[in-house]
Short mmCIF file of C-alpha atoms in Angstrom, two decimals:
data_model
loop_
_atom_site.label_atom_id
_atom_site.label_comp_id
_atom_site.label_asym_id
_atom_site.label_seq_id
_atom_site.Cartn_x
_atom_site.Cartn_y
_atom_site.Cartn_z
CA MET A 287 -4.19 16.73 -17.00
CA PHE A 288 -6.90 16.79 -14.31
CA GLN A 289 -8.18 20.30 -13.64
CA PRO A 290 -10.81 20.62 -10.88
CA GLY A 291 -13.98 22.28 -12.03
CA LYS A 292 -13.08 22.21 -15.73
CA ALA A 293 -14.38 19.91 -18.45
CA ALA A 294 -13.51 19.89 -22.13
CA TRP A 295 -16.98 18.56 -23.05
CA PRO A 296 -20.30 17.75 -21.33
CA LEU A 297 -20.17 14.90 -18.84
CA THR A 298 -21.89 11.61 -19.56
CA ASP A 299 -24.53 10.28 -17.19
CA LEU A 300 -21.99 7.85 -15.75
CA GLN A 301 -19.48 10.66 -15.18
CA GLU A 302 -22.17 12.79 -13.56
CA ALA A 303 -22.97 9.92 -11.20
CA ARG A 304 -19.31 9.48 -10.32
CA LEU A 305 -18.90 13.18 -9.69
CA HIS A 306 -21.98 13.21 -7.48
CA GLU A 307 -20.62 10.28 -5.46
CA GLY A 308 -17.24 11.92 -5.01
CA ARG A 309 -18.74 15.22 -3.90
CA SER A 310 -21.11 13.39 -1.58
CA VAL A 311 -18.24 11.61 0.20
CA VAL A 312 -16.24 14.81 0.59
CA GLY A 313 -19.34 16.61 1.85
CA VAL A 314 -20.11 13.95 4.45
CA GLU A 315 -16.56 13.98 5.76
CA ALA A 316 -16.30 17.78 5.72
CA ALA A 317 -19.50 18.04 7.77
CA ALA A 318 -18.12 15.54 10.28
CA LEU A 319 -14.92 17.57 10.63
CA LEU A 320 -16.97 20.64 11.50
CA ARG A 321 -18.78 18.64 14.19
CA LEU A 322 -15.42 17.44 15.48
CA ARG A 323 -14.13 21.00 15.62
CA ASP A 324 -17.12 22.11 17.69
CA ALA A 325 -16.87 19.04 19.95
CA LEU A 326 -13.32 19.74 21.13
CA ASP A 327 -13.29 20.64 24.81
CA ARG A 328 -11.07 20.65 27.86
CA SER A 329 -10.06 17.03 27.21
CA PHE A 330 -8.17 18.23 24.15
CA CYS A 331 -6.28 20.75 26.31
CA ASP A 332 -5.49 17.99 28.81
CA ALA A 333 -4.17 15.79 26.01
CA VAL A 334 -1.84 18.54 24.76
CA GLU A 335 -0.58 19.13 28.29
CA LEU A 336 0.06 15.40 28.69
CA LEU A 337 2.03 15.24 25.43
CA LEU A 338 4.13 18.23 26.44
CA GLY A 339 5.01 16.60 29.75
CA VAL A 340 5.95 13.12 28.50
CA THR A 341 9.50 12.23 29.56
CA GLY A 342 9.65 9.14 27.32
CA ARG A 343 8.03 8.54 23.95
CA VAL A 344 4.47 8.74 22.75
CA ILE A 345 3.31 5.28 21.66
CA VAL A 346 0.57 5.50 19.02
CA THR A 347 -1.42 2.43 18.10
CA GLY A 348 -4.53 1.21 16.38
CA MET A 349 -5.74 -1.78 14.36
CA GLY A 350 -6.72 -1.90 10.70
CA LYS A 351 -7.53 1.48 9.15
CA SER A 352 -7.14 3.09 12.58
CA GLY A 353 -3.63 1.65 12.63
CA HIS A 354 -2.74 3.33 9.36
CA VAL A 355 -3.92 6.64 10.81
CA ALA A 356 -2.01 5.96 14.03
CA ARG A 357 1.19 5.42 12.06
CA LYS A 358 0.75 8.80 10.38
CA ILE A 359 0.01 10.54 13.69
CA ALA A 360 3.19 9.07 15.19
CA ALA A 361 5.20 10.32 12.22
CA THR A 362 3.69 13.81 12.48
CA LEU A 363 4.39 14.03 16.21
CA ALA A 364 7.98 12.86 15.75
CA SER A 365 8.66 15.35 12.96
CA THR A 366 7.30 18.25 15.02
CA GLY A 367 9.32 17.77 18.18
CA THR A 368 7.45 15.08 20.15
CA PRO A 369 9.32 11.74 20.20
CA ALA A 370 6.79 9.16 19.03
CA LEU A 371 6.58 5.73 17.45
CA PHE A 372 3.90 3.39 16.13
CA ILE A 373 3.45 -0.09 17.57
CA HIS A 374 1.23 -2.59 15.77
CA PRO A 375 -1.13 -4.22 18.28
CA GLY A 376 -0.61 -7.66 16.75
CA GLU A 377 3.17 -7.38 16.99
CA ALA A 378 2.86 -6.00 20.51
CA ALA A 379 1.30 -9.27 21.63
CA HIS A 380 4.31 -11.13 20.19
CA GLY A 381 7.09 -9.27 21.93
CA ASP A 382 6.84 -5.62 20.93
CA LEU A 383 5.30 -4.77 24.30
CA GLY A 384 8.92 -4.44 25.37
CA MET A 385 9.04 -1.21 23.37
CA MET A 386 6.72 0.37 25.96
CA VAL A 387 8.60 1.56 29.02
CA ALA A 388 8.03 3.71 32.09
CA GLY A 389 7.79 7.38 31.20
CA ASP A 390 5.95 6.75 27.93
CA ALA A 391 2.42 7.81 27.10
CA VAL A 392 0.02 6.02 24.78
CA ILE A 393 -2.45 7.24 22.15
CA MET A 394 -4.91 4.49 21.18
CA LEU A 395 -7.25 4.74 18.21
CA SER A 396 -10.35 2.59 17.80
CA ASN A 397 -13.64 3.78 16.37
CA SER A 398 -15.66 1.28 18.38
CA GLY A 399 -13.33 1.32 21.36
CA GLY A 400 -13.74 -2.44 21.67
CA THR A 401 -10.95 -3.66 19.39
CA SER A 402 -9.79 -6.88 21.04
CA GLU A 403 -6.26 -6.67 19.62
CA LEU A 404 -5.62 -3.61 21.81
CA ARG A 405 -6.14 -5.57 25.04
CA PRO A 406 -2.47 -6.65 25.53
CA MET A 407 -1.31 -3.06 25.14
CA LEU A 408 -4.01 -1.80 27.50
CA ASP A 409 -2.96 -4.35 30.12
CA HIS A 410 0.74 -3.56 29.74
CA ALA A 411 0.10 0.19 29.91
CA ALA A 412 -1.80 -0.41 33.16
CA ARG A 413 1.10 -2.45 34.60
CA LEU A 414 3.50 0.40 33.82
CA ALA A 415 1.02 3.09 34.90
CA LEU A 416 1.28 4.76 31.49
CA PRO A 417 -1.30 7.46 30.73
CA ILE A 418 -3.57 6.68 27.78
CA ILE A 419 -5.20 9.12 25.40
CA ALA A 420 -8.14 7.36 23.75
CA ILE A 421 -9.57 8.49 20.41
CA SER A 422 -12.87 6.69 19.82
CA SER A 423 -16.56 7.06 19.07
CA GLY A 424 -17.49 4.53 21.74
CA GLY A 425 -18.06 6.63 24.82
CA THR A 426 -18.60 3.68 27.19
CA SER A 427 -16.26 1.24 25.44
CA THR A 428 -13.45 -0.74 27.04
CA LEU A 429 -10.87 1.63 25.63
CA MET A 430 -12.60 4.78 26.83
CA ARG A 431 -13.12 3.35 30.31
CA ALA A 432 -9.42 2.51 30.58
CA ALA A 433 -8.19 5.86 29.24
CA SER A 434 -6.74 8.71 31.25
CA ILE A 435 -7.98 11.24 28.70
CA ARG A 436 -10.95 10.58 26.42
CA LEU A 437 -11.22 12.29 23.05
CA GLN A 438 -14.61 11.16 21.81
CA LEU A 439 -15.41 11.50 18.13
CA PRO A 440 -18.87 12.95 17.45
CA ALA A 441 -21.54 10.68 16.03
CA ALA A 442 -21.25 10.64 12.25
CA ALA A 443 -22.13 8.14 9.56
CA GLU A 444 -19.36 6.66 7.49
CA ALA A 445 -19.23 8.00 3.92
CA CYS A 446 -19.56 4.40 2.75
CA PRO A 447 -23.02 3.68 1.24
CA SER A 448 -23.40 0.80 3.68
CA ASN A 449 -22.07 2.81 6.64
CA ILE A 450 -19.41 0.14 7.17
CA VAL A 451 -16.09 1.06 5.55
CA PRO A 452 -14.00 3.31 7.84
CA THR A 453 -14.04 6.66 6.04
CA THR A 454 -15.56 9.49 8.05
CA SER A 455 -14.26 8.04 11.32
CA THR A 456 -10.67 7.73 10.12
CA THR A 457 -10.78 11.21 8.61
CA MET A 458 -11.80 12.60 12.00
CA MET A 459 -9.06 10.58 13.72
CA LEU A 460 -6.47 11.92 11.32
CA ALA A 461 -7.63 15.52 11.79
CA LEU A 462 -7.64 15.13 15.56
CA GLY A 463 -4.11 13.73 15.46
CA ASP A 464 -2.99 16.69 13.37
CA ALA A 465 -4.65 19.07 15.82
CA LEU A 466 -2.80 17.48 18.75
CA ALA A 467 0.51 17.60 16.91
CA MET A 468 0.14 21.21 15.78
CA ALA A 469 -0.98 22.48 19.18
CA THR A 470 1.93 20.66 20.82
CA MET A 471 4.36 21.90 18.16
CA ARG A 472 3.30 25.50 18.76
CA GLU A 473 3.83 25.25 22.52
CA ARG A 474 7.21 23.63 22.03
CA GLY A 475 8.23 26.61 19.93
CA VAL A 476 9.05 24.48 16.90
CA SER A 477 9.19 26.72 13.82
CA ARG A 478 10.80 26.80 10.40
CA ASP A 479 14.09 27.70 12.07
CA ASN A 480 14.40 24.29 13.75
CA PHE A 481 11.92 22.14 11.83
CA GLY A 482 14.49 21.66 9.07
CA THR A 483 16.78 19.74 11.44
CA LEU A 484 13.97 17.18 11.95
CA HIS A 485 13.01 17.03 8.29
CA PRO A 486 16.06 17.45 6.03
CA GLY A 487 14.77 15.26 3.21
CA GLY A 488 12.20 15.55 0.45
CA THR A 489 10.43 18.66 -0.77
CA ILE A 490 10.10 20.05 2.76
CA GLY A 491 13.82 19.59 3.32
CA LEU A 492 14.53 21.50 0.10
CA ARG A 493 12.22 24.32 1.12
CA LEU A 494 13.98 24.60 4.48
CA MET A 495 17.47 24.49 2.98
CA ARG A 496 19.55 27.58 3.72
CA VAL A 497 20.95 29.81 1.01
CA SER A 498 24.44 28.98 2.30
CA ALA A 499 23.93 25.37 1.14
CA VAL A 500 23.27 26.27 -2.50
CA MET A 501 25.29 29.45 -3.12
CA HIS A 502 28.38 29.72 -5.33
CA GLN A 503 31.49 30.81 -3.44
CA GLY A 504 35.09 31.92 -3.91
CA ALA A 505 36.43 31.81 -7.45
CA ALA A 506 33.00 30.77 -8.73
CA MET A 507 31.66 34.25 -7.92
CA PRO A 508 31.84 36.88 -10.68
CA ILE A 509 33.52 39.68 -8.73
CA VAL A 510 35.18 42.70 -10.41
CA PRO A 511 36.76 45.93 -9.07
CA LEU A 512 35.21 49.36 -9.49
CA ASP A 513 37.73 50.45 -12.11
CA MET A 514 37.74 47.34 -14.30
CA PRO A 515 37.21 48.18 -18.00
CA MET A 516 33.80 47.03 -19.17
CA ARG A 517 35.28 44.79 -21.85
CA ASP A 518 36.90 42.75 -19.05
CA VAL A 519 33.70 42.82 -17.00
CA ILE A 520 31.86 41.32 -19.97
CA LEU A 521 34.52 38.63 -20.29
CA THR A 522 34.06 37.76 -16.60
CA MET A 523 30.28 37.60 -16.98
CA THR A 524 30.61 35.46 -20.10
CA ARG A 525 33.04 33.05 -18.46
CA LEU A 526 30.92 32.47 -15.33
CA THR A 527 27.53 32.59 -17.12
CA PHE A 528 25.41 33.98 -14.27
CA GLY A 529 24.32 37.09 -16.12
CA ILE A 530 25.66 39.26 -13.32
CA ALA A 531 28.92 40.58 -11.86
CA GLY A 532 29.44 42.01 -8.39
CA VAL A 533 31.40 45.26 -8.29
CA VAL A 534 33.51 45.70 -5.15
CA ASP A 535 35.47 48.62 -3.74
CA ALA A 536 39.04 48.57 -2.44
CA SER A 537 37.83 47.05 0.86
CA GLY A 538 36.07 44.22 -0.96
CA HIS A 539 32.63 45.59 -0.13
CA LEU A 540 29.87 45.17 -2.67
CA ALA A 541 29.25 48.59 -4.22
CA GLY A 542 26.97 47.50 -7.03
CA VAL A 543 26.20 44.91 -9.69
CA VAL A 544 26.41 44.79 -13.44
CA THR A 545 23.62 42.75 -15.01
CA ASP A 546 22.67 41.84 -18.53
CA GLY A 547 20.09 44.61 -18.29
CA ASP A 548 22.80 47.14 -17.39
CA LEU A 549 24.77 46.07 -20.47
CA ARG A 550 21.80 46.80 -22.70
CA ARG A 551 21.11 50.14 -21.02
CA HIS A 552 24.74 51.27 -21.36
CA VAL A 553 25.58 49.78 -24.75
CA ASP A 554 27.36 53.01 -25.81
CA ASP A 555 29.71 52.82 -22.79
CA LEU A 556 30.80 49.22 -23.10
CA MET A 557 33.95 49.84 -25.16
CA THR A 558 35.31 52.78 -23.14
CA GLY A 559 33.50 52.65 -19.77
CA ILE A 560 34.51 51.10 -16.48
CA ALA A 561 32.49 49.03 -14.02
CA HIS A 562 31.32 51.72 -11.63
CA GLN A 563 29.94 53.81 -14.52
CA VAL A 564 27.66 51.01 -15.68
CA MET A 565 26.79 49.23 -12.44
CA THR A 566 23.53 49.46 -10.51
CA PRO A 567 24.52 50.72 -7.04
CA HIS A 568 23.13 49.44 -3.72
CA PRO A 569 22.07 46.01 -5.02
CA ILE A 570 19.58 43.77 -3.27
CA THR A 571 21.38 41.11 -1.23
CA ILE A 572 20.31 38.22 0.97
CA GLU A 573 21.71 36.64 4.12
CA ALA A 574 23.40 33.26 3.98
CA SER A 575 21.10 31.97 6.74
CA THR A 576 17.94 32.78 4.78
CA PHE A 577 15.74 29.88 3.71
CA ALA A 578 16.16 28.99 0.06
CA GLU A 579 12.41 29.28 -0.57
CA ASP A 580 12.49 32.84 0.77
CA ALA A 581 15.31 33.65 -1.64
CA LEU A 582 13.13 32.34 -4.46
CA THR A 583 10.22 34.49 -3.30
CA LEU A 584 12.45 37.57 -3.15
CA MET A 585 13.77 36.99 -6.66
CA ASN A 586 10.27 36.49 -8.04
CA ASP A 587 8.94 39.58 -6.26
CA ARG A 588 11.81 41.78 -7.45
CA LYS A 589 11.93 40.15 -10.90
CA ILE A 590 15.64 39.38 -10.65
CA THR A 591 17.51 36.16 -11.37
CA ALA A 592 20.51 36.34 -9.01
CA LEU A 593 21.37 37.58 -5.52
CA PHE A 594 24.69 38.18 -3.87
CA VAL A 595 24.85 36.69 -0.39
CA THR A 596 26.17 38.33 2.79
CA ASP A 597 26.64 37.04 6.33
CA THR A 598 24.43 39.76 7.90
CA PRO A 599 21.97 42.37 6.59
CA ASP A 600 24.42 45.23 7.20
CA ASP A 601 27.48 43.43 5.84
CA ARG A 602 28.46 44.46 2.31
CA GLN A 603 31.06 41.72 1.97
CA ALA A 604 29.77 39.20 -0.58
CA VAL A 605 30.28 35.61 0.57
CA GLY A 606 28.31 33.92 -2.19
CA LEU A 607 25.92 34.14 -5.10
CA VAL A 608 22.60 32.31 -5.52
CA THR A 609 20.63 32.22 -8.76
CA LEU A 610 17.06 31.47 -9.72
CA HIS A 611 18.32 28.61 -11.86
CA ASP A 612 20.05 27.03 -8.87
CA LEU A 613 16.81 26.97 -6.88
CA LEU A 614 14.63 25.73 -9.71
CA ARG A 615 17.14 23.02 -10.58
CA LEU A 616 16.93 21.70 -7.02
CA GLY A 617 13.14 21.68 -7.17
CA ILE A 618 12.60 24.56 -4.75
CA ALA A 619 9.44 26.11 -6.15
#
């Protein structure tokens, strides 16, 4: 398994050379990102304001490597509350210009700013009076001259030994796109509470899943009354295999829990005792609306493996049970 910074034996000359090259590329690009950070000015603020005010969609485009970055920027904007889509410049010239309509805004990426394939989209944007945000190194290029807002990348050599392959420039474009998306997301008030509705799938979707979606309910919950003999409590715990039982009072409110640890601590009371004599009172609970990843954090912090779930913090009525195993099985970690 690859472990950064660790080696099982001394590196060969070839490995040393490879490592030097890798570090050199990362260093060149990191330095360029710092220059980009310091170069951001009022134009960036204007771009964020434009994105916030768009009544249609944000069209993001670019050719070649810039196009790949543009596709990612469009996806990031869309997932953070700004409707956006990618249009390939080549396809635009063969009918996809119809995807651009009044009310849209355009983000165009081109390191040189003179990419000829962008011309049909530039012309169509002009016909529709669509505002254009240009991201380019070419300050006097065709793209920058046509743009409403110009985000100029600082001068920086590509990390390629021949200064040809798009590397540093595309890294800066990607970072600038992320900066636009995050600044816009913040002003839109998009947070974890509503981000999950835009991103229900994958690892992020799992992390933003609510406890209510994974908890055990009804007859699947190990619930026992205060006066149940411990031998029956143990049978309930054994049958449902969660290593815990919730102890409720006559009103159905959670008064305590009996855990495997409680059984060990009260081994002398198991044959003659009743639930409320063995239980741990005032158990830790969690709300049904809590994010699943926060439930996992709570269980890890408190070194417990199960939580009873309530509708509100002050409610002692158990509506479910969530376990550490449930969360790990789903891949929430």
